Amino acid sequence: MDDRSDFKGATLWGLGDYLAALHAARSLDTITPKEFDQRTRHLLGALTKLPLFAGELPSRSYDTRSLQPVDYGGNPVPEGNGWSALDLGRMLAALYNLKSCHPEYTAAVDKIVLDWSYLRVVREGILSSATVTKEEDGRYLTRVNPEIRLGYEEYAARAFQLWGFNLDRSAVGGEYQTSSVEGLKVPIQRHRTDTNSKVNQYTVSNPFVLYALEFGLDPKMRSLFEPIFQAQAERYRRTGTLTASATTLIDRKPYTVHSTITGQGESWVALGDDGQPVPKGRLVSTAVAFAYHALLPDNKYSQQLQEGTTDLYNPLVGFYEGFYETTGKTAVGFTSSTNSMILQSLLYNLTNRQPLIRPTTMNSLWWQTVSKGNSGRGLPNTATQQTKLTSDSSGSYWVSDGEKTHLVTGTK
């Protein structure tokens, strides 16, 4: 399954989306048990064959026909181009839930994840990703840096915690800098002293709604999620512009557009991956609209989002990415990420608003191997999940001990 309809390549995040979509489609009875089994086994078989970067972890992107590493432009990179801890987290969440809901695949899943080495992706409670750069002298150097992308880091950390990894410094918690948007304190980045890594910081809905659908809204995540949603609703109330801010893929340059709530110090700016503004590039995301409606079905604004995007559908290939705010024109393009989130949102509607990720058995090869210790592959120190499913008056959610979240007024 390709990440997008016009590109023969997939990231591990995209493959995780696909696996999550398969589970949702089967649960919704839109595919037969036979088709689900065939597609799932085909994907698991492909995962066992992926060449690992430096013998450790899957590379950032693969050609879906040859299963060989490629860069984000589809060009071959035989030695790989590093790994993304965020993409690994997406896949680990999907694989964990496959074991929970379809235990017949447990042995195959455990074999895949036990082939990977976690020595450099999990370090001192922090998630790290690897990049490969070509130096002036022609050498290729690998650099491993902490992941600090807002929302995505927290999502991936929770996924790793399902498998027993201690990620207390990447999981949701600590202090978050905020920016005032529509009179609300919207988080823009985590306040931290453990890294000076620099990335293009922007706030979009995608990771927060995915976290809410799969893990539920623990009190710490809820304090981040609510102002993000409320700012978009308030913008609509003030301007009449329907707003579902997200990262979306389009069929022309810059191909990836981040329709931010806040980014680069500005509210409601559209940015490319390079951090440069994309004039008139803001989109209303179909996936995010569906997700907000699933999560907040009684909210008037989420209902308006659903009504505004329901028709963005092609019966042959699925839902479009969204439509442009300025023109109302449909953004031509189909991605696995958008259609996966829509399927997960529809499933969430039928589960009595329970987190989509369910607990699994602790009696499996993964936990048995962890219990033995001395793996030499960076497995968890103890055969204990670092997060648990709990419930209170606000609902059900996955949470780990000792999480603390404080919103602090930022300087921007």
mmCIF file of C-alpha atoms in Angstrom:
data_model
loop_
_atom_site.group_PDB
_atom_site.id
_atom_site.type_symbol
_atom_site.label_atom_id
_atom_site.label_comp_id
_atom_site.label_asym_id
_atom_site.label_seq_id
_atom_site.Cartn_x
_atom_site.Cartn_y
_atom_site.Cartn_z
ATOM 1 C CA MET A 1 0.000 0.000 0.000
ATOM 2 C CA ASP A 2 1.493 3.318 -1.090
ATOM 3 C CA ASP A 3 1.311 6.399 1.114
ATOM 4 C CA ARG A 4 -0.361 8.298 -1.713
ATOM 5 C CA SER A 5 -2.094 7.356 -4.953
ATOM 6 C CA ASP A 6 0.459 9.035 -7.235
ATOM 7 C CA PHE A 7 3.646 7.693 -5.613
ATOM 8 C CA LYS A 8 4.975 4.120 -5.452
ATOM 9 C CA GLY A 9 6.489 4.376 -2.013
ATOM 10 C CA ALA A 10 5.597 4.025 1.638
ATOM 11 C CA THR A 11 6.919 5.136 4.985
ATOM 12 C CA LEU A 12 6.600 3.012 8.085
ATOM 13 C CA TRP A 13 4.000 5.527 9.297
ATOM 14 C CA GLY A 14 2.001 4.936 6.123
ATOM 15 C CA LEU A 15 2.236 1.173 6.560
ATOM 16 C CA GLY A 16 1.057 1.578 10.154
ATOM 17 C CA ASP A 17 -1.883 3.589 8.847
ATOM 18 C CA TYR A 18 -2.667 0.794 6.427
ATOM 19 C CA LEU A 19 -2.606 -1.863 9.145
ATOM 20 C CA ALA A 20 -4.857 0.253 11.371
ATOM 21 C CA ALA A 21 -7.200 0.767 8.415
ATOM 22 C CA LEU A 22 -7.379 -2.982 7.786
ATOM 23 C CA HIS A 23 -8.441 -3.584 11.377
ATOM 24 C CA ALA A 24 -11.044 -0.827 11.195
ATOM 25 C CA ALA A 25 -12.391 -2.045 7.857
ATOM 26 C CA ARG A 26 -12.723 -5.594 9.154
ATOM 27 C CA SER A 27 -14.392 -4.402 12.374
ATOM 28 C CA LEU A 28 -16.827 -2.337 10.295
ATOM 29 C CA ASP A 29 -17.431 -5.401 8.100
ATOM 30 C CA THR A 30 -16.443 -3.547 4.939
ATOM 31 C CA ILE A 31 -13.962 -6.292 4.031
ATOM 32 C CA THR A 32 -14.368 -10.032 4.473
ATOM 33 C CA PRO A 33 -12.371 -12.128 6.943
ATOM 34 C CA LYS A 34 -10.569 -13.725 4.000
ATOM 35 C CA GLU A 35 -9.543 -10.391 2.489
ATOM 36 C CA PHE A 36 -8.418 -9.104 5.873
ATOM 37 C CA ASP A 37 -6.278 -12.197 6.428
ATOM 38 C CA GLN A 38 -4.738 -12.062 2.962
ATOM 39 C CA ARG A 39 -3.887 -8.372 3.195
ATOM 40 C CA THR A 40 -2.589 -8.641 6.751
ATOM 41 C CA ARG A 41 -0.347 -11.610 6.032
ATOM 42 C CA HIS A 42 0.945 -9.903 2.900
ATOM 43 C CA LEU A 43 1.887 -6.821 4.927
ATOM 44 C CA LEU A 44 3.491 -8.817 7.721
ATOM 45 C CA GLY A 45 5.438 -10.794 5.154
ATOM 46 C CA ALA A 46 6.695 -7.570 3.583
ATOM 47 C CA LEU A 47 7.779 -6.233 6.986
ATOM 48 C CA THR A 48 9.953 -9.307 7.529
ATOM 49 C CA LYS A 49 11.738 -8.656 4.230
ATOM 50 C CA LEU A 50 12.499 -4.934 4.595
ATOM 51 C CA PRO A 51 16.240 -4.227 4.589
ATOM 52 C CA LEU A 52 17.031 -2.621 7.952
ATOM 53 C CA PHE A 53 19.094 0.535 8.202
ATOM 54 C CA ALA A 54 22.478 -0.421 9.682
ATOM 55 C CA GLY A 55 20.943 -3.760 10.643
ATOM 56 C CA GLU A 56 18.855 -1.987 13.275
ATOM 57 C CA LEU A 57 15.520 -0.567 12.199
ATOM 58 C CA PRO A 58 13.417 -0.016 9.074
ATOM 59 C CA SER A 59 14.501 2.911 6.916
ATOM 60 C CA ARG A 60 12.397 6.003 6.429
ATOM 61 C CA SER A 61 10.820 4.991 3.114
ATOM 62 C CA TYR A 62 10.607 2.015 0.762
ATOM 63 C CA ASP A 63 9.644 1.294 -2.819
ATOM 64 C CA THR A 64 6.485 -0.791 -2.426
ATOM 65 C CA ARG A 65 7.332 -2.910 -5.461
ATOM 66 C CA SER A 66 10.960 -3.838 -4.734
ATOM 67 C CA LEU A 67 10.910 -3.257 -0.937
ATOM 68 C CA GLN A 68 14.215 -1.409 -1.325
ATOM 69 C CA PRO A 69 14.956 1.841 0.548
ATOM 70 C CA VAL A 70 14.193 5.103 -1.262
ATOM 71 C CA ASP A 71 14.294 8.754 -0.273
ATOM 72 C CA TYR A 72 11.124 10.826 0.000
ATOM 73 C CA GLY A 73 11.411 11.609 -3.704
ATOM 74 C CA GLY A 74 11.396 7.935 -4.629
ATOM 75 C CA ASN A 75 15.102 7.783 -5.494
ATOM 76 C CA PRO A 76 16.979 4.618 -4.492
ATOM 77 C CA VAL A 77 19.214 4.852 -1.413
ATOM 78 C CA PRO A 78 20.711 1.350 -1.167
ATOM 79 C CA GLU A 79 22.169 1.845 2.311
ATOM 80 C CA GLY A 80 19.005 3.470 3.640
ATOM 81 C CA ASN A 81 18.386 6.969 4.930
ATOM 82 C CA GLY A 82 18.088 6.563 8.680
ATOM 83 C CA TRP A 83 14.979 5.859 10.666
ATOM 84 C CA SER A 84 12.079 7.814 12.121
ATOM 85 C CA ALA A 85 11.156 7.091 15.741
ATOM 86 C CA LEU A 86 7.761 8.651 15.035
ATOM 87 C CA ASP A 87 7.067 6.273 12.150
ATOM 88 C CA LEU A 88 8.217 3.341 14.277
ATOM 89 C CA GLY A 89 5.790 4.428 16.969
ATOM 90 C CA ARG A 90 2.927 4.459 14.475
ATOM 91 C CA MET A 91 3.784 0.941 13.372
ATOM 92 C CA LEU A 92 4.274 -0.353 16.925
ATOM 93 C CA ALA A 93 0.828 0.948 17.911
ATOM 94 C CA ALA A 94 -0.779 -0.792 14.927
ATOM 95 C CA LEU A 95 1.119 -4.053 15.511
ATOM 96 C CA TYR A 96 0.238 -4.064 19.206
ATOM 97 C CA ASN A 97 -3.444 -3.661 18.418
ATOM 98 C CA LEU A 98 -3.276 -6.370 15.782
ATOM 99 C CA LYS A 99 -2.104 -8.760 18.498
ATOM 100 C CA SER A 100 -4.823 -7.530 20.867
ATOM 101 C CA CYS A 101 -7.744 -7.826 18.475
ATOM 102 C CA HIS A 102 -6.484 -10.639 16.241
ATOM 103 C CA PRO A 103 -4.259 -12.855 18.436
ATOM 104 C CA GLU A 104 -3.695 -15.362 15.631
ATOM 105 C CA TYR A 105 -1.025 -12.989 14.302
ATOM 106 C CA THR A 106 0.846 -12.665 17.616
ATOM 107 C CA ALA A 107 3.738 -14.967 16.726
ATOM 108 C CA ALA A 108 4.325 -13.268 13.363
ATOM 109 C CA VAL A 109 4.207 -9.794 14.906
ATOM 110 C CA ASP A 110 6.616 -10.681 17.718
ATOM 111 C CA LYS A 111 9.082 -12.152 15.260
ATOM 112 C CA ILE A 112 9.132 -8.883 13.302
ATOM 113 C CA VAL A 113 9.696 -6.578 16.270
ATOM 114 C CA LEU A 114 12.269 -8.867 17.868
ATOM 115 C CA ASP A 115 14.404 -8.572 14.727
ATOM 116 C CA TRP A 116 14.776 -4.836 15.346
ATOM 117 C CA SER A 117 17.381 -3.170 17.558
ATOM 118 C CA TYR A 118 16.230 -0.402 19.912
ATOM 119 C CA LEU A 119 19.643 0.580 21.253
ATOM 120 C CA ARG A 120 19.683 3.994 19.602
ATOM 121 C CA VAL A 121 16.004 4.812 19.142
ATOM 122 C CA VAL A 122 15.278 4.740 22.897
ATOM 123 C CA ARG A 123 17.934 6.489 24.966
ATOM 124 C CA GLU A 124 17.576 7.724 28.537
ATOM 125 C CA GLY A 125 13.803 7.967 28.311
ATOM 126 C CA ILE A 126 13.817 9.902 25.021
ATOM 127 C CA LEU A 127 12.932 8.887 21.469
ATOM 128 C CA SER A 128 15.589 9.587 18.844
ATOM 129 C CA SER A 129 15.638 9.428 15.050
ATOM 130 C CA ALA A 130 18.515 8.957 12.615
ATOM 131 C CA THR A 131 19.264 10.983 9.498
ATOM 132 C CA VAL A 132 21.938 10.508 6.864
ATOM 133 C CA THR A 133 23.701 13.495 5.307
ATOM 134 C CA LYS A 134 26.337 13.762 2.607
ATOM 135 C CA GLU A 135 29.330 15.784 3.704
ATOM 136 C CA GLU A 136 31.431 18.072 1.498
ATOM 137 C CA ASP A 137 34.104 15.405 1.188
ATOM 138 C CA GLY A 138 31.552 12.928 -0.162
ATOM 139 C CA ARG A 139 31.194 10.865 2.984
ATOM 140 C CA TYR A 140 27.788 9.916 4.346
ATOM 141 C CA LEU A 141 27.348 10.493 8.055
ATOM 142 C CA THR A 142 24.562 9.255 10.320
ATOM 143 C CA ARG A 143 23.301 11.574 13.024
ATOM 144 C CA VAL A 144 20.964 10.527 15.824
ATOM 145 C CA ASN A 145 18.938 13.304 17.460
ATOM 146 C CA PRO A 146 15.982 13.460 19.857
ATOM 147 C CA GLU A 147 12.490 13.736 18.401
ATOM 148 C CA ILE A 148 10.756 16.918 19.529
ATOM 149 C CA ARG A 149 7.867 17.382 17.103
ATOM 150 C CA LEU A 150 4.837 18.455 19.088
ATOM 151 C CA GLY A 151 2.124 15.826 19.396
ATOM 152 C CA TYR A 152 3.964 13.263 17.314
ATOM 153 C CA GLU A 153 6.608 12.683 19.982
ATOM 154 C CA GLU A 154 3.926 12.135 22.614
ATOM 155 C CA TYR A 155 1.991 9.763 20.354
ATOM 156 C CA ALA A 156 5.031 7.665 19.467
ATOM 157 C CA ALA A 157 6.199 7.533 23.082
ATOM 158 C CA ARG A 158 2.849 6.133 24.204
ATOM 159 C CA ALA A 159 3.093 3.468 21.501
ATOM 160 C CA PHE A 160 6.585 2.431 22.631
ATOM 161 C CA GLN A 161 5.317 2.277 26.221
ATOM 162 C CA LEU A 162 2.827 -0.412 25.173
ATOM 163 C CA TRP A 163 5.836 -2.625 24.490
ATOM 164 C CA GLY A 164 7.507 -1.903 27.826
ATOM 165 C CA PHE A 165 9.927 0.889 26.899
ATOM 166 C CA ASN A 166 10.591 3.575 29.498
ATOM 167 C CA LEU A 167 9.996 6.893 27.739
ATOM 168 C CA ASP A 168 9.137 9.179 30.615
ATOM 169 C CA ARG A 169 10.916 12.143 28.999
ATOM 170 C CA SER A 170 9.150 11.804 25.630
ATOM 171 C CA ALA A 171 5.684 10.851 26.887
ATOM 172 C CA VAL A 172 3.156 13.625 27.403
ATOM 173 C CA GLY A 173 4.168 15.681 30.411
ATOM 174 C CA GLY A 174 6.340 18.499 31.628
ATOM 175 C CA GLU A 175 5.831 22.115 30.668
ATOM 176 C CA TYR A 176 4.642 23.311 27.284
ATOM 177 C CA GLN A 177 5.175 26.732 25.832
ATOM 178 C CA THR A 178 2.028 28.272 24.415
ATOM 179 C CA SER A 179 1.017 30.962 21.980
ATOM 180 C CA SER A 180 -2.187 32.973 22.191
ATOM 181 C CA VAL A 181 -4.472 32.029 19.304
ATOM 182 C CA GLU A 182 -8.041 33.298 19.240
ATOM 183 C CA GLY A 183 -7.658 34.062 22.949
ATOM 184 C CA LEU A 184 -6.628 30.499 23.812
ATOM 185 C CA LYS A 185 -3.288 29.146 25.023
ATOM 186 C CA VAL A 186 -2.320 26.783 22.213
ATOM 187 C CA PRO A 187 0.772 24.606 22.821
ATOM 188 C CA ILE A 188 3.668 25.235 20.461
ATOM 189 C CA GLN A 189 6.496 23.156 21.919
ATOM 190 C CA ARG A 190 7.639 21.362 25.032
ATOM 191 C CA HIS A 191 9.894 23.338 27.349
ATOM 192 C CA ARG A 192 12.966 21.195 27.769
ATOM 193 C CA THR A 193 16.630 21.329 28.637
ATOM 194 C CA ASP A 194 17.610 17.828 27.508
ATOM 195 C CA THR A 195 18.162 18.762 23.862
ATOM 196 C CA ASN A 196 18.935 21.748 21.679
ATOM 197 C CA SER A 197 17.649 20.012 18.557
ATOM 198 C CA LYS A 198 15.966 22.364 16.089
ATOM 199 C CA VAL A 199 13.046 21.477 13.825
ATOM 200 C CA ASN A 200 10.348 23.513 12.127
ATOM 201 C CA GLN A 201 7.865 23.878 14.969
ATOM 202 C CA TYR A 202 4.193 24.081 14.123
ATOM 203 C CA THR A 203 0.937 22.964 15.719
ATOM 204 C CA VAL A 204 -1.531 20.879 13.715
ATOM 205 C CA SER A 205 -4.385 18.589 14.721
ATOM 206 C CA ASN A 206 -3.224 15.258 13.246
ATOM 207 C CA PRO A 207 -1.206 13.719 16.090
ATOM 208 C CA PHE A 208 -3.588 14.927 18.778
ATOM 209 C CA VAL A 209 -6.730 13.462 17.222
ATOM 210 C CA LEU A 210 -4.927 10.189 16.420
ATOM 211 C CA TYR A 211 -3.724 9.994 20.020
ATOM 212 C CA ALA A 212 -7.273 10.638 21.260
ATOM 213 C CA LEU A 213 -8.808 7.982 18.996
ATOM 214 C CA GLU A 214 -6.290 5.278 19.850
ATOM 215 C CA PHE A 215 -5.199 6.055 23.419
ATOM 216 C CA GLY A 216 -8.014 8.215 24.751
ATOM 217 C CA LEU A 217 -7.580 11.612 26.374
ATOM 218 C CA ASP A 218 -5.677 11.291 29.612
ATOM 219 C CA PRO A 219 -5.815 14.478 31.713
ATOM 220 C CA LYS A 220 -2.416 15.637 30.456
ATOM 221 C CA MET A 221 -3.219 15.189 26.792
ATOM 222 C CA ARG A 222 -6.681 16.682 27.277
ATOM 223 C CA SER A 223 -5.068 19.938 28.470
ATOM 224 C CA LEU A 224 -3.277 20.146 25.106
ATOM 225 C CA PHE A 225 -6.120 18.832 22.938
ATOM 226 C CA GLU A 226 -8.888 21.147 24.114
ATOM 227 C CA PRO A 227 -7.343 24.553 23.299
ATOM 228 C CA ILE A 228 -6.230 23.213 19.912
ATOM 229 C CA PHE A 229 -9.816 22.314 19.020
ATOM 230 C CA GLN A 230 -11.344 25.377 20.633
ATOM 231 C CA ALA A 231 -9.071 27.774 18.742
ATOM 232 C CA GLN A 232 -10.294 26.337 15.439
ATOM 233 C CA ALA A 233 -13.916 26.596 16.499
ATOM 234 C CA GLU A 234 -13.374 30.182 17.616
ATOM 235 C CA ARG A 235 -11.756 31.104 14.298
ATOM 236 C CA TYR A 236 -14.821 29.763 12.515
ATOM 237 C CA ARG A 237 -17.110 31.741 14.829
ATOM 238 C CA ARG A 238 -15.102 34.922 14.212
ATOM 239 C CA THR A 239 -14.534 34.626 10.457
ATOM 240 C CA GLY A 240 -16.975 32.052 9.093
ATOM 241 C CA THR A 241 -14.020 30.076 7.705
ATOM 242 C CA LEU A 242 -14.394 26.359 8.340
ATOM 243 C CA THR A 243 -11.143 25.248 9.971
ATOM 244 C CA ALA A 244 -9.680 21.756 10.374
ATOM 245 C CA SER A 245 -5.951 22.428 10.606
ATOM 246 C CA ALA A 246 -3.754 19.512 9.604
ATOM 247 C CA THR A 247 -0.820 18.252 7.615
ATOM 248 C CA THR A 248 -2.082 17.136 4.205
ATOM 249 C CA LEU A 249 -0.554 15.924 0.955
ATOM 250 C CA ILE A 250 -1.416 17.584 -2.344
ATOM 251 C CA ASP A 251 -0.685 16.785 -5.992
ATOM 252 C CA ARG A 252 1.635 19.748 -6.671
ATOM 253 C CA LYS A 253 4.566 21.517 -5.057
ATOM 254 C CA PRO A 254 5.292 21.686 -2.198
ATOM 255 C CA TYR A 255 3.326 18.383 -2.012
ATOM 256 C CA THR A 256 3.124 18.533 1.793
ATOM 257 C CA VAL A 257 1.202 21.429 3.368
ATOM 258 C CA HIS A 258 0.947 22.094 7.090
ATOM 259 C CA SER A 259 -2.208 24.152 7.636
ATOM 260 C CA THR A 260 -1.165 25.229 11.094
ATOM 261 C CA ILE A 261 -3.010 26.586 14.075
ATOM 262 C CA THR A 262 0.243 28.356 14.816
ATOM 263 C CA GLY A 263 3.614 28.029 13.136
ATOM 264 C CA GLN A 264 6.776 30.091 12.806
ATOM 265 C CA GLY A 265 5.286 32.610 15.242
ATOM 266 C CA GLU A 266 2.109 33.198 13.190
ATOM 267 C CA SER A 267 -1.451 31.999 13.573
ATOM 268 C CA TRP A 268 -3.253 30.200 10.749
ATOM 269 C CA VAL A 269 -0.280 30.095 8.385
ATOM 270 C CA ALA A 270 0.235 27.373 5.773
ATOM 271 C CA LEU A 271 3.800 26.053 5.670
ATOM 272 C CA GLY A 272 5.772 23.642 3.516
ATOM 273 C CA ASP A 273 8.193 21.095 4.928
ATOM 274 C CA ASP A 274 10.948 23.687 4.489
ATOM 275 C CA GLY A 275 9.154 26.062 6.839
ATOM 276 C CA GLN A 276 8.310 28.520 4.050
ATOM 277 C CA PRO A 277 4.772 29.956 3.756
ATOM 278 C CA VAL A 278 2.443 28.509 1.127
ATOM 279 C CA PRO A 279 0.205 31.385 -0.063
ATOM 280 C CA LYS A 280 -3.479 30.457 -0.193
ATOM 281 C CA GLY A 281 -2.445 26.919 0.672
ATOM 282 C CA ARG A 282 -4.582 26.278 3.733
ATOM 283 C CA LEU A 283 -6.814 23.195 3.551
ATOM 284 C CA VAL A 284 -9.739 21.923 5.539
ATOM 285 C CA SER A 285 -8.712 18.341 6.322
ATOM 286 C CA THR A 286 -11.311 15.648 5.716
ATOM 287 C CA ALA A 287 -9.611 13.233 8.108
ATOM 288 C CA VAL A 288 -9.370 15.722 10.952
ATOM 289 C CA ALA A 289 -12.982 16.783 10.450
ATOM 290 C CA PHE A 290 -14.150 13.168 10.770
ATOM 291 C CA ALA A 291 -11.929 12.605 13.801
ATOM 292 C CA TYR A 292 -13.170 15.664 15.674
ATOM 293 C CA HIS A 293 -16.755 14.646 15.014
ATOM 294 C CA ALA A 294 -16.094 11.130 16.314
ATOM 295 C CA LEU A 295 -14.388 12.452 19.428
ATOM 296 C CA LEU A 296 -16.867 15.270 20.096
ATOM 297 C CA PRO A 297 -20.150 14.134 18.497
ATOM 298 C CA ASP A 298 -22.313 16.522 20.487
ATOM 299 C CA ASN A 299 -20.219 19.605 19.765
ATOM 300 C CA LYS A 300 -21.895 21.989 17.319
ATOM 301 C CA TYR A 301 -18.660 22.913 15.551
ATOM 302 C CA SER A 302 -17.535 19.293 15.083
ATOM 303 C CA GLN A 303 -20.955 18.621 13.542
ATOM 304 C CA GLN A 304 -20.382 21.474 11.086
ATOM 305 C CA LEU A 305 -16.981 20.024 10.187
ATOM 306 C CA GLN A 306 -18.569 16.675 9.425
ATOM 307 C CA GLU A 307 -21.251 18.263 7.270
ATOM 308 C CA GLY A 308 -18.656 20.261 5.352
ATOM 309 C CA THR A 309 -16.501 17.283 4.380
ATOM 310 C CA THR A 310 -18.808 14.268 4.037
ATOM 311 C CA ASP A 311 -19.179 14.719 0.272
ATOM 312 C CA LEU A 312 -15.422 14.722 -0.432
ATOM 313 C CA TYR A 313 -15.621 11.129 -1.526
ATOM 314 C CA ASN A 314 -14.815 9.143 -4.639
ATOM 315 C CA PRO A 315 -16.404 5.669 -4.501
ATOM 316 C CA LEU A 316 -13.514 4.152 -6.479
ATOM 317 C CA VAL A 317 -10.568 5.357 -4.383
ATOM 318 C CA GLY A 318 -11.865 6.881 -1.148
ATOM 319 C CA PHE A 319 -11.885 10.305 0.496
ATOM 320 C CA TYR A 320 -10.011 13.308 -0.829
ATOM 321 C CA GLU A 321 -7.521 15.133 1.408
ATOM 322 C CA GLY A 322 -9.858 18.078 1.896
ATOM 323 C CA PHE A 323 -10.656 21.405 0.274
ATOM 324 C CA TYR A 324 -8.942 24.789 0.050
ATOM 325 C CA GLU A 325 -10.180 27.425 2.481
ATOM 326 C CA THR A 326 -9.903 30.311 0.030
ATOM 327 C CA THR A 327 -11.575 28.744 -3.009
ATOM 328 C CA GLY A 328 -13.559 25.801 -1.689
ATOM 329 C CA LYS A 329 -11.997 23.632 -4.408
ATOM 330 C CA THR A 330 -11.309 19.989 -3.601
ATOM 331 C CA ALA A 331 -7.655 19.134 -3.006
ATOM 332 C CA VAL A 332 -7.051 16.393 -5.541
ATOM 333 C CA GLY A 333 -5.180 13.508 -4.001
ATOM 334 C CA PHE A 334 -5.776 10.354 -2.012
ATOM 335 C CA THR A 335 -3.612 9.140 0.858
ATOM 336 C CA SER A 336 -3.590 6.125 3.122
ATOM 337 C CA SER A 337 -3.290 8.415 6.142
ATOM 338 C CA THR A 338 -6.509 10.309 5.454
ATOM 339 C CA ASN A 339 -8.564 7.247 4.651
ATOM 340 C CA SER A 340 -7.132 5.325 7.583
ATOM 341 C CA MET A 341 -8.095 8.070 10.044
ATOM 342 C CA ILE A 342 -11.597 8.245 8.584
ATOM 343 C CA LEU A 343 -12.049 4.479 8.991
ATOM 344 C CA GLN A 344 -10.732 4.676 12.545
ATOM 345 C CA SER A 345 -13.112 7.545 13.287
ATOM 346 C CA LEU A 346 -16.073 5.531 11.995
ATOM 347 C CA LEU A 347 -14.998 2.590 14.154
ATOM 348 C CA TYR A 348 -14.627 4.846 17.198
ATOM 349 C CA ASN A 349 -18.253 5.887 16.715
ATOM 350 C CA LEU A 350 -19.292 2.250 17.194
ATOM 351 C CA THR A 351 -17.113 1.443 20.230
ATOM 352 C CA ASN A 352 -18.919 3.585 22.785
ATOM 353 C CA ARG A 353 -16.034 6.080 22.555
ATOM 354 C CA GLN A 354 -13.501 3.626 23.936
ATOM 355 C CA PRO A 355 -9.817 3.921 22.940
ATOM 356 C CA LEU A 356 -9.263 1.886 19.802
ATOM 357 C CA ILE A 357 -6.119 0.259 21.185
ATOM 358 C CA ARG A 358 -7.001 -2.570 23.530
ATOM 359 C CA PRO A 359 -4.837 -4.493 26.032
ATOM 360 C CA THR A 360 -3.142 -7.657 24.826
ATOM 361 C CA THR A 361 -1.831 -10.807 26.462
ATOM 362 C CA MET A 362 1.496 -10.626 28.258
ATOM 363 C CA ASN A 363 2.151 -14.283 27.506
ATOM 364 C CA SER A 364 3.919 -14.012 24.167
ATOM 365 C CA LEU A 365 7.371 -14.381 22.660
ATOM 366 C CA TRP A 366 8.086 -10.655 23.004
ATOM 367 C CA TRP A 367 7.583 -10.604 26.765
ATOM 368 C CA GLN A 368 9.277 -13.967 27.216
ATOM 369 C CA THR A 369 12.354 -12.634 25.412
ATOM 370 C CA VAL A 370 12.313 -9.406 27.429
ATOM 371 C CA SER A 371 12.165 -11.453 30.636
ATOM 372 C CA LYS A 372 15.369 -13.272 29.730
ATOM 373 C CA GLY A 373 17.325 -9.997 29.653
ATOM 374 C CA ASN A 374 20.715 -9.354 28.016
ATOM 375 C CA SER A 375 19.221 -9.175 24.531
ATOM 376 C CA GLY A 376 21.939 -6.942 23.147
ATOM 377 C CA ARG A 377 19.186 -5.290 21.067
ATOM 378 C CA GLY A 378 17.987 -2.626 23.477
ATOM 379 C CA LEU A 379 14.812 -4.385 24.606
ATOM 380 C CA PRO A 380 13.032 -3.067 27.736
ATOM 381 C CA ASN A 381 14.649 -3.773 31.090
ATOM 382 C CA THR A 382 11.553 -5.402 32.559
ATOM 383 C CA ALA A 383 8.626 -7.343 31.120
ATOM 384 C CA THR A 384 6.144 -4.693 32.225
ATOM 385 C CA GLN A 385 4.082 -2.310 30.168
ATOM 386 C CA GLN A 386 4.863 1.326 30.920
ATOM 387 C CA THR A 387 1.261 2.383 30.323
ATOM 388 C CA LYS A 388 -2.106 0.999 31.359
ATOM 389 C CA LEU A 389 -5.738 1.412 30.342
ATOM 390 C CA THR A 390 -7.825 3.078 33.045
ATOM 391 C CA SER A 391 -11.171 4.855 33.399
ATOM 392 C CA ASP A 392 -12.638 7.727 35.361
ATOM 393 C CA SER A 393 -15.548 10.144 35.040
ATOM 394 C CA SER A 394 -14.016 11.689 31.904
ATOM 395 C CA GLY A 395 -13.734 8.379 30.055
ATOM 396 C CA SER A 396 -11.196 5.640 29.345
ATOM 397 C CA TYR A 397 -7.581 6.285 28.422
ATOM 398 C CA TRP A 398 -4.060 4.892 28.509
ATOM 399 C CA VAL A 399 -1.815 6.531 31.081
ATOM 400 C CA SER A 400 1.605 6.035 32.631
ATOM 401 C CA ASP A 401 2.610 6.854 36.187
ATOM 402 C CA GLY A 402 4.129 10.189 37.072
ATOM 403 C CA GLU A 403 2.951 12.168 34.056
ATOM 404 C CA LYS A 404 2.719 15.872 34.710
ATOM 405 C CA THR A 405 1.653 18.546 32.255
ATOM 406 C CA HIS A 406 1.718 22.287 32.806
ATOM 407 C CA LEU A 407 0.868 24.884 30.202
ATOM 408 C CA VAL A 408 3.079 27.945 30.511
ATOM 409 C CA THR A 409 2.655 31.182 28.620
ATOM 410 C CA GLY A 410 5.252 31.335 25.886
ATOM 411 C CA THR A 411 7.137 34.269 24.533
ATOM 412 C CA LYS A 412 5.554 34.192 21.084
#
